[in-house]
Amino acid sequence: MINPAKPNDEEIRQRFTSDRYELIDKMGEGGFSHVFLAFDHKNKQKVTIKISKLACYSDERKAQLIHLKKEYAFLSELSHPNIIKILDYGRLSDKLVYQVFRHINGITLHEYLKRKGPPDVKTAYHIMTEILEALMYIHQHQIVHQDIKPSNIIVSQTRTKTHITIIDFGISTRIRNTSQSPKSIEHSLGTPIYCPPEQLQGKPPTFGNDLYMWGAVYLECLTGMPPQIKLSPSDKSQKQEISIILPKDLLAHPLGKILRQILIKDPNKRRNNTRLLLTQLRKVTMANLANLPPNSIDTMNDQPPTEIIANTTSTQ
């Protein structure tokens, strides 16, 4: 697992010498990277620059560079209104690399939920439909994102509607690469609370991985809380047989049926066709679904086994 030391601001500003890009303000940090708002003097526009520190050891550094170049290649190939646009990629030194993205004036869905709480059901439906449209697009390109979660979704607001953008394709992979072994994708486990069990076990990814995570994020949009899990009694590692639990108020609604179909822990029973899922979602009427009450999370733990989605089945 690659885990280089994170660069400090002083080190970055000293090494980031560019005639084209000018760092303005630090926007955030995470993992081994810092993110800055910057100005592109060539194109006269604001951009977002992500600066990452490479590992000290040559083998890890090589793997990390492959990881970053793969993200650049994927994003250069993709062009969709709900997917972040990468503009440039470069290396500052033997320790620092940078990626330049189109700047989006917004906040992550994680921060949105933290500040405002869950959106109304119609807004949540709009947000999740846009995310699913983006997933259908990348799946058509045989790419699995593998890390769909609120902190990898940017929410921005225009005069008329809410717009979302999926970011961070760092652990994305090609679905056709069936030769991957669990060891080769060890660094691509994603964020456990949103991941399907087979991804946590290091099994080769499928489109169903992304759809499972999409369902987990949708549930969080409706409740304002991260997915609530029920571990089987035999699950001592807490990484295997995980069941996400649905609020009682959602179970009888058609949206609840959709979520049950994609949050099944058994990948062989889970819906795996993004286009069909999007078609099904567009047919759902949200007018008859009330906003979930604040105590919907508290009531979930009292559900009988028949209401736990891991015990449901679906057909493709």
mmCIF file of N, CA and C in Angstrom, residues 6-108:
data_model
loop_
_atom_site.group_PDB
_atom_site.id
_atom_site.type_symbol
_atom_site.label_atom_id
_atom_site.label_comp_id
_atom_site.label_asym_id
_atom_site.label_seq_id
_atom_site.Cartn_x
_atom_site.Cartn_y
_atom_site.Cartn_z
ATOM 1 N N LYS A 6 2.755 13.361 3.381
ATOM 2 C CA LYS A 6 2.060 14.447 2.703
ATOM 3 C C LYS A 6 2.970 15.678 2.630
ATOM 4 N N PRO A 7 3.021 16.376 1.474
ATOM 5 C CA PRO A 7 3.862 17.563 1.380
ATOM 6 C C PRO A 7 3.277 18.694 2.212
ATOM 7 N N ASN A 8 4.137 19.591 2.712
ATOM 8 C CA ASN A 8 3.619 20.749 3.419
ATOM 9 C C ASN A 8 3.497 21.930 2.466
ATOM 10 N N ASP A 9 2.735 22.941 2.878
ATOM 11 C CA ASP A 9 2.460 24.084 2.008
ATOM 12 C C ASP A 9 3.732 24.799 1.582
ATOM 13 N N GLU A 10 4.661 24.954 2.496
ATOM 14 C CA GLU A 10 5.899 25.668 2.182
ATOM 15 C C GLU A 10 6.692 24.936 1.112
ATOM 16 N N GLU A 11 6.760 23.610 1.236
ATOM 17 C CA GLU A 11 7.485 22.813 0.251
ATOM 18 C C GLU A 11 6.841 22.955 -1.129
ATOM 19 N N ILE A 12 5.526 22.938 -1.172
ATOM 20 C CA ILE A 12 4.812 23.047 -2.439
ATOM 21 C C ILE A 12 5.066 24.410 -3.089
ATOM 22 N N ARG A 13 4.897 25.456 -2.337
ATOM 23 C CA ARG A 13 5.042 26.808 -2.902
ATOM 24 C C ARG A 13 6.482 27.072 -3.356
ATOM 25 N N GLN A 14 7.442 26.474 -2.682
ATOM 26 C CA GLN A 14 8.832 26.643 -3.090
ATOM 27 C C GLN A 14 9.123 25.916 -4.395
ATOM 28 N N ARG A 15 8.540 24.757 -4.561
ATOM 29 C CA ARG A 15 8.833 23.931 -5.733
ATOM 30 C C ARG A 15 7.923 24.217 -6.918
ATOM 31 N N PHE A 16 6.751 24.795 -6.646
ATOM 32 C CA PHE A 16 5.813 25.029 -7.749
ATOM 33 C C PHE A 16 6.177 26.344 -8.453
ATOM 34 N N THR A 17 7.054 26.251 -9.410
ATOM 35 C CA THR A 17 7.461 27.403 -10.214
ATOM 36 C C THR A 17 6.947 27.181 -11.626
ATOM 37 N N SER A 18 5.990 28.007 -12.025
ATOM 38 C CA SER A 18 5.364 27.844 -13.333
ATOM 39 C C SER A 18 5.041 29.210 -13.922
ATOM 40 N N ASP A 19 5.350 29.371 -15.198
ATOM 41 C CA ASP A 19 4.987 30.604 -15.889
ATOM 42 C C ASP A 19 3.507 30.621 -16.253
ATOM 43 N N ARG A 20 2.921 29.434 -16.288
ATOM 44 C CA ARG A 20 1.523 29.325 -16.708
ATOM 45 C C ARG A 20 0.539 29.381 -15.540
ATOM 46 N N TYR A 21 0.833 28.618 -14.479
ATOM 47 C CA TYR A 21 -0.108 28.495 -13.366
ATOM 48 C C TYR A 21 0.369 29.259 -12.144
ATOM 49 N N GLU A 22 -0.563 29.943 -11.507
ATOM 50 C CA GLU A 22 -0.271 30.693 -10.286
ATOM 51 C C GLU A 22 -1.192 30.207 -9.171
ATOM 52 N N LEU A 23 -0.594 29.674 -8.104
ATOM 53 C CA LEU A 23 -1.397 29.217 -6.974
ATOM 54 C C LEU A 23 -2.019 30.413 -6.266
ATOM 55 N N ILE A 24 -3.304 30.302 -5.937
ATOM 56 C CA ILE A 24 -4.012 31.406 -5.284
ATOM 57 C C ILE A 24 -4.299 31.062 -3.826
ATOM 58 N N ASP A 25 -5.158 30.071 -3.608
ATOM 59 C CA ASP A 25 -5.530 29.676 -2.253
ATOM 60 C C ASP A 25 -5.566 28.160 -2.135
ATOM 61 N N LYS A 26 -5.272 27.696 -0.954
ATOM 62 C CA LYS A 26 -5.408 26.271 -0.684
ATOM 63 C C LYS A 26 -6.877 25.944 -0.459
ATOM 64 N N MET A 27 -7.366 24.907 -1.139
ATOM 65 C CA MET A 27 -8.772 24.516 -1.042
ATOM 66 C C MET A 27 -8.974 23.361 -0.070
ATOM 67 N N GLY A 28 -7.963 22.522 0.078
ATOM 68 C CA GLY A 28 -8.121 21.375 0.964
ATOM 69 C C GLY A 28 -6.950 20.427 0.824
ATOM 70 N N GLU A 29 -7.025 19.319 1.541
ATOM 71 C CA GLU A 29 -5.979 18.312 1.490
ATOM 72 C C GLU A 29 -6.568 16.971 1.873
ATOM 73 N N GLY A 30 -5.868 15.934 1.461
ATOM 74 C CA GLY A 30 -6.317 14.589 1.800
ATOM 75 C C GLY A 30 -5.320 13.571 1.312
ATOM 76 N N GLY A 31 -5.142 12.513 2.080
ATOM 77 C CA GLY A 31 -4.195 11.485 1.679
ATOM 78 C C GLY A 31 -2.796 12.051 1.558
ATOM 79 N N PHE A 32 -2.207 11.929 0.393
ATOM 80 C CA PHE A 32 -0.867 12.454 0.168
ATOM 81 C C PHE A 32 -0.886 13.668 -0.761
ATOM 82 N N SER A 33 -2.021 14.396 -0.813
ATOM 83 C CA SER A 33 -2.169 15.497 -1.759
ATOM 84 C C SER A 33 -2.696 16.766 -1.102
ATOM 85 N N HIS A 34 -2.374 17.898 -1.749
ATOM 86 C CA HIS A 34 -2.944 19.195 -1.419
ATOM 87 C C HIS A 34 -3.648 19.727 -2.662
ATOM 88 N N VAL A 35 -4.756 20.436 -2.462
ATOM 89 C CA VAL A 35 -5.535 20.962 -3.583
ATOM 90 C C VAL A 35 -5.576 22.485 -3.487
ATOM 91 N N PHE A 36 -5.270 23.141 -4.614
ATOM 92 C CA PHE A 36 -5.200 24.593 -4.651
ATOM 93 C C PHE A 36 -6.109 25.164 -5.735
ATOM 94 N N LEU A 37 -6.688 26.311 -5.441
ATOM 95 C CA LEU A 37 -7.281 27.146 -6.479
ATOM 96 C C LEU A 37 -6.134 27.884 -7.145
ATOM 97 N N ALA A 38 -6.094 27.895 -8.465
ATOM 98 C CA ALA A 38 -4.995 28.524 -9.187
ATOM 99 C C ALA A 38 -5.537 29.268 -10.404
ATOM 100 N N PHE A 39 -4.663 30.029 -11.028
ATOM 101 C CA PHE A 39 -5.053 30.765 -12.237
ATOM 102 C C PHE A 39 -4.165 30.325 -13.388
ATOM 103 N N ASP A 40 -4.815 30.003 -14.496
ATOM 104 C CA ASP A 40 -4.128 29.592 -15.716
ATOM 105 C C ASP A 40 -3.950 30.835 -16.590
ATOM 106 N N HIS A 41 -2.727 31.372 -16.629
ATOM 107 C CA HIS A 41 -2.485 32.615 -17.375
ATOM 108 C C HIS A 41 -2.584 32.406 -18.880
ATOM 109 N N LYS A 42 -2.358 31.192 -19.346
ATOM 110 C CA LYS A 42 -2.443 30.928 -20.779
ATOM 111 C C LYS A 42 -3.879 31.013 -21.268
ATOM 112 N N ASN A 43 -4.788 30.367 -20.539
ATOM 113 C CA ASN A 43 -6.195 30.334 -20.961
ATOM 114 C C ASN A 43 -7.072 31.339 -20.214
ATOM 115 N N LYS A 44 -6.455 32.115 -19.331
ATOM 116 C CA LYS A 44 -7.163 33.172 -18.598
ATOM 117 C C LYS A 44 -8.369 32.622 -17.846
ATOM 118 N N GLN A 45 -8.139 31.611 -17.037
ATOM 119 C CA GLN A 45 -9.244 31.017 -16.285
ATOM 120 C C GLN A 45 -8.741 30.425 -14.978
ATOM 121 N N LYS A 46 -9.657 30.323 -14.020
ATOM 122 C CA LYS A 46 -9.339 29.658 -12.769
ATOM 123 C C LYS A 46 -9.342 28.152 -12.990
ATOM 124 N N VAL A 47 -8.432 27.473 -12.307
ATOM 125 C CA VAL A 47 -8.346 26.020 -12.380
ATOM 126 C C VAL A 47 -8.120 25.473 -10.975
ATOM 127 N N THR A 48 -8.297 24.178 -10.831
ATOM 128 C CA THR A 48 -7.980 23.488 -9.584
ATOM 129 C C THR A 48 -6.741 22.630 -9.825
ATOM 130 N N ILE A 49 -5.746 22.780 -8.952
ATOM 131 C CA ILE A 49 -4.516 22.008 -9.086
ATOM 132 C C ILE A 49 -4.347 21.099 -7.878
ATOM 133 N N LYS A 50 -4.181 19.817 -8.155
ATOM 134 C CA LYS A 50 -3.941 18.815 -7.116
ATOM 135 C C LYS A 50 -2.468 18.418 -7.161
ATOM 136 N N ILE A 51 -1.761 18.624 -6.064
ATOM 137 C CA ILE A 51 -0.331 18.342 -6.006
ATOM 138 C C ILE A 51 -0.096 17.184 -5.042
ATOM 139 N N SER A 52 0.553 16.148 -5.547
ATOM 140 C CA SER A 52 0.747 14.925 -4.774
ATOM 141 C C SER A 52 2.224 14.645 -4.564
ATOM 142 N N LYS A 53 2.544 14.102 -3.402
ATOM 143 C CA LYS A 53 3.921 13.727 -3.100
ATOM 144 C C LYS A 53 4.126 12.250 -3.375
ATOM 145 N N LEU A 54 5.204 11.939 -4.078
ATOM 146 C CA LEU A 54 5.502 10.559 -4.417
ATOM 147 C C LEU A 54 6.178 9.848 -3.263
ATOM 148 N N ALA A 55 6.047 8.539 -3.269
ATOM 149 C CA ALA A 55 6.654 7.714 -2.224
ATOM 150 C C ALA A 55 8.181 7.775 -2.299
ATOM 151 N N CYS A 56 8.826 7.469 -1.204
ATOM 152 C CA CYS A 56 10.289 7.513 -1.135
ATOM 153 C C CYS A 56 10.936 6.332 -1.835
ATOM 154 N N TYR A 57 10.320 5.169 -1.764
ATOM 155 C CA TYR A 57 10.914 3.959 -2.306
ATOM 156 C C TYR A 57 10.577 3.812 -3.790
ATOM 157 N N SER A 58 11.539 3.371 -4.573
ATOM 158 C CA SER A 58 11.410 3.381 -6.029
ATOM 159 C C SER A 58 10.240 2.537 -6.529
ATOM 160 N N ASP A 59 10.029 1.357 -5.960
ATOM 161 C CA ASP A 59 8.934 0.501 -6.414
ATOM 162 C C ASP A 59 7.586 1.146 -6.139
ATOM 163 N N GLU A 60 7.426 1.721 -4.959
ATOM 164 C CA GLU A 60 6.173 2.387 -4.615
ATOM 165 C C GLU A 60 5.981 3.640 -5.468
ATOM 166 N N ARG A 61 7.090 4.361 -5.707
ATOM 167 C CA ARG A 61 7.003 5.569 -6.528
ATOM 168 C C ARG A 61 6.576 5.217 -7.946
ATOM 169 N N LYS A 62 7.126 4.142 -8.472
ATOM 170 C CA LYS A 62 6.757 3.704 -9.821
ATOM 171 C C LYS A 62 5.280 3.338 -9.883
ATOM 172 N N ALA A 63 4.806 2.615 -8.879
ATOM 173 C CA ALA A 63 3.394 2.222 -8.844
ATOM 174 C C ALA A 63 2.492 3.441 -8.730
ATOM 175 N N GLN A 64 2.923 4.418 -7.942
ATOM 176 C CA GLN A 64 2.122 5.617 -7.767
ATOM 177 C C GLN A 64 2.041 6.430 -9.050
ATOM 178 N N LEU A 65 3.152 6.509 -9.779
ATOM 179 C CA LEU A 65 3.151 7.233 -11.058
ATOM 180 C C LEU A 65 2.227 6.543 -12.065
ATOM 181 N N ILE A 66 2.255 5.220 -12.080
ATOM 182 C CA ILE A 66 1.335 4.485 -12.951
ATOM 183 C C ILE A 66 -0.105 4.800 -12.589
ATOM 184 N N HIS A 67 -0.364 4.830 -11.295
ATOM 185 C CA HIS A 67 -1.680 5.143 -10.738
ATOM 186 C C HIS A 67 -2.155 6.533 -11.200
ATOM 187 N N LEU A 68 -1.299 7.544 -11.112
ATOM 188 C CA LEU A 68 -1.644 8.914 -11.492
ATOM 189 C C LEU A 68 -1.791 9.065 -13.005
ATOM 190 N N LYS A 69 -0.904 8.416 -13.749
ATOM 191 C CA LYS A 69 -0.981 8.497 -15.208
ATOM 192 C C LYS A 69 -2.224 7.800 -15.731
ATOM 193 N N LYS A 70 -2.633 6.723 -15.044
ATOM 194 C CA LYS A 70 -3.860 6.025 -15.447
ATOM 195 C C LYS A 70 -5.069 6.922 -15.253
ATOM 196 N N GLU A 71 -5.108 7.652 -14.136
ATOM 197 C CA GLU A 71 -6.205 8.580 -13.904
ATOM 198 C C GLU A 71 -6.238 9.647 -14.983
ATOM 199 N N TYR A 72 -5.059 10.166 -15.334
ATOM 200 C CA TYR A 72 -4.993 11.190 -16.382
ATOM 201 C C TYR A 72 -5.493 10.627 -17.711
ATOM 202 N N ALA A 73 -5.097 9.395 -18.035
ATOM 203 C CA ALA A 73 -5.519 8.782 -19.293
ATOM 204 C C ALA A 73 -7.025 8.577 -19.331
ATOM 205 N N PHE A 74 -7.603 8.082 -18.235
ATOM 206 C CA PHE A 74 -9.050 7.870 -18.189
ATOM 207 C C PHE A 74 -9.808 9.182 -18.370
ATOM 208 N N LEU A 75 -9.414 10.198 -17.594
ATOM 209 C CA LEU A 75 -10.141 11.468 -17.634
ATOM 210 C C LEU A 75 -9.931 12.201 -18.951
ATOM 211 N N SER A 76 -8.794 12.013 -19.591
ATOM 212 C CA SER A 76 -8.564 12.627 -20.904
ATOM 213 C C SER A 76 -9.476 11.998 -21.957
ATOM 214 N N GLU A 77 -9.800 10.745 -21.751
ATOM 215 C CA GLU A 77 -10.664 10.016 -22.681
ATOM 216 C C GLU A 77 -12.133 10.394 -22.512
ATOM 217 N N LEU A 78 -12.524 10.755 -21.295
ATOM 218 C CA LEU A 78 -13.930 10.987 -20.981
ATOM 219 C C LEU A 78 -14.327 12.449 -21.183
ATOM 220 N N SER A 79 -15.545 12.648 -21.659
ATOM 221 C CA SER A 79 -16.092 14.002 -21.810
ATOM 222 C C SER A 79 -17.585 13.952 -21.528
ATOM 223 N N HIS A 80 -17.944 14.374 -20.326
ATOM 224 C CA HIS A 80 -19.339 14.306 -19.880
ATOM 225 C C HIS A 80 -19.578 15.446 -18.911
ATOM 226 N N PRO A 81 -20.745 16.083 -18.964
ATOM 227 C CA PRO A 81 -20.996 17.244 -18.090
ATOM 228 C C PRO A 81 -20.955 16.947 -16.604
ATOM 229 N N ASN A 82 -21.080 15.679 -16.229
ATOM 230 C CA ASN A 82 -21.074 15.312 -14.811
ATOM 231 C C ASN A 82 -19.794 14.607 -14.381
ATOM 232 N N ILE A 83 -18.744 14.722 -15.187
ATOM 233 C CA ILE A 83 -17.445 14.132 -14.862
ATOM 234 C C ILE A 83 -16.382 15.220 -14.927
ATOM 235 N N ILE A 84 -15.520 15.265 -13.916
ATOM 236 C CA ILE A 84 -14.491 16.293 -13.853
ATOM 237 C C ILE A 84 -13.617 16.247 -15.103
ATOM 238 N N LYS A 85 -13.234 17.410 -15.588
ATOM 239 C CA LYS A 85 -12.389 17.514 -16.772
ATOM 240 C C LYS A 85 -10.950 17.791 -16.355
ATOM 241 N N ILE A 86 -10.036 16.914 -16.785
ATOM 242 C CA ILE A 86 -8.619 17.134 -16.501
ATOM 243 C C ILE A 86 -8.002 17.912 -17.655
ATOM 244 N N LEU A 87 -7.161 18.876 -17.329
ATOM 245 C CA LEU A 87 -6.601 19.782 -18.327
ATOM 246 C C LEU A 87 -5.107 19.590 -18.550
ATOM 247 N N ASP A 88 -4.404 19.170 -17.512
ATOM 248 C CA ASP A 88 -2.949 19.094 -17.631
ATOM 249 C C ASP A 88 -2.402 18.160 -16.555
ATOM 250 N N TYR A 89 -1.176 17.717 -16.772
ATOM 251 C CA TYR A 89 -0.500 16.820 -15.834
ATOM 252 C C TYR A 89 0.990 17.079 -15.955
ATOM 253 N N GLY A 90 1.690 17.132 -14.828
ATOM 254 C CA GLY A 90 3.116 17.392 -14.905
ATOM 255 C C GLY A 90 3.836 16.980 -13.639
ATOM 256 N N ARG A 91 5.150 17.083 -13.687
ATOM 257 C CA ARG A 91 5.994 16.692 -12.561
ATOM 258 C C ARG A 91 6.855 17.872 -12.150
ATOM 259 N N LEU A 92 6.796 18.235 -10.879
ATOM 260 C CA LEU A 92 7.560 19.364 -10.374
ATOM 261 C C LEU A 92 8.978 18.971 -10.014
ATOM 262 N N SER A 93 9.140 17.755 -9.529
ATOM 263 C CA SER A 93 10.444 17.266 -9.093
ATOM 264 C C SER A 93 10.358 15.756 -9.002
ATOM 265 N N ASP A 94 11.397 15.132 -8.437
ATOM 266 C CA ASP A 94 11.337 13.685 -8.262
ATOM 267 C C ASP A 94 10.380 13.289 -7.153
ATOM 268 N N LYS A 95 9.850 14.280 -6.428
ATOM 269 C CA LYS A 95 8.953 14.003 -5.313
ATOM 270 C C LYS A 95 7.515 14.488 -5.526
ATOM 271 N N LEU A 96 7.323 15.483 -6.375
ATOM 272 C CA LEU A 96 6.003 16.102 -6.509
ATOM 273 C C LEU A 96 5.490 16.043 -7.950
ATOM 274 N N VAL A 97 4.208 15.692 -8.088
ATOM 275 C CA VAL A 97 3.527 15.741 -9.378
ATOM 276 C C VAL A 97 2.256 16.559 -9.213
ATOM 277 N N TYR A 98 1.741 17.083 -10.318
ATOM 278 C CA TYR A 98 0.517 17.873 -10.225
ATOM 279 C C TYR A 98 -0.453 17.500 -11.339
ATOM 280 N N GLN A 99 -1.735 17.691 -11.037
ATOM 281 C CA GLN A 99 -2.814 17.508 -12.002
ATOM 282 C C GLN A 99 -3.651 18.786 -12.002
ATOM 283 N N VAL A 100 -4.037 19.224 -13.194
ATOM 284 C CA VAL A 100 -4.829 20.452 -13.339
ATOM 285 C C VAL A 100 -6.222 20.072 -13.821
ATOM 286 N N PHE A 101 -7.231 20.545 -13.098
ATOM 287 C CA PHE A 101 -8.619 20.235 -13.427
ATOM 288 C C PHE A 101 -9.416 21.511 -13.684
ATOM 289 N N ARG A 102 -10.504 21.350 -14.428
ATOM 290 C CA ARG A 102 -11.447 22.465 -14.572
ATOM 291 C C ARG A 102 -11.973 22.824 -13.192
ATOM 292 N N HIS A 103 -11.984 24.113 -12.879
ATOM 293 C CA HIS A 103 -12.430 24.530 -11.546
ATOM 294 C C HIS A 103 -13.951 24.540 -11.474
ATOM 295 N N ILE A 104 -14.460 23.997 -10.388
ATOM 296 C CA ILE A 104 -15.906 23.976 -10.143
ATOM 297 C C ILE A 104 -16.171 24.727 -8.855
ATOM 298 N N ASN A 105 -17.035 25.689 -8.918
ATOM 299 C CA ASN A 105 -17.387 26.478 -7.736
ATOM 300 C C ASN A 105 -18.502 25.767 -6.983
ATOM 301 N N GLY A 106 -18.100 24.858 -6.123
ATOM 302 C CA GLY A 106 -19.087 24.091 -5.376
ATOM 303 C C GLY A 106 -18.459 23.444 -4.154
ATOM 304 N N ILE A 107 -19.215 22.566 -3.520
ATOM 305 C CA ILE A 107 -18.731 21.839 -2.350
ATOM 306 C C ILE A 107 -19.018 20.357 -2.560
ATOM 307 N N THR A 108 -18.336 19.509 -1.805
ATOM 308 C CA THR A 108 -18.605 18.085 -1.931
ATOM 309 C C THR A 108 -19.981 17.755 -1.357
#
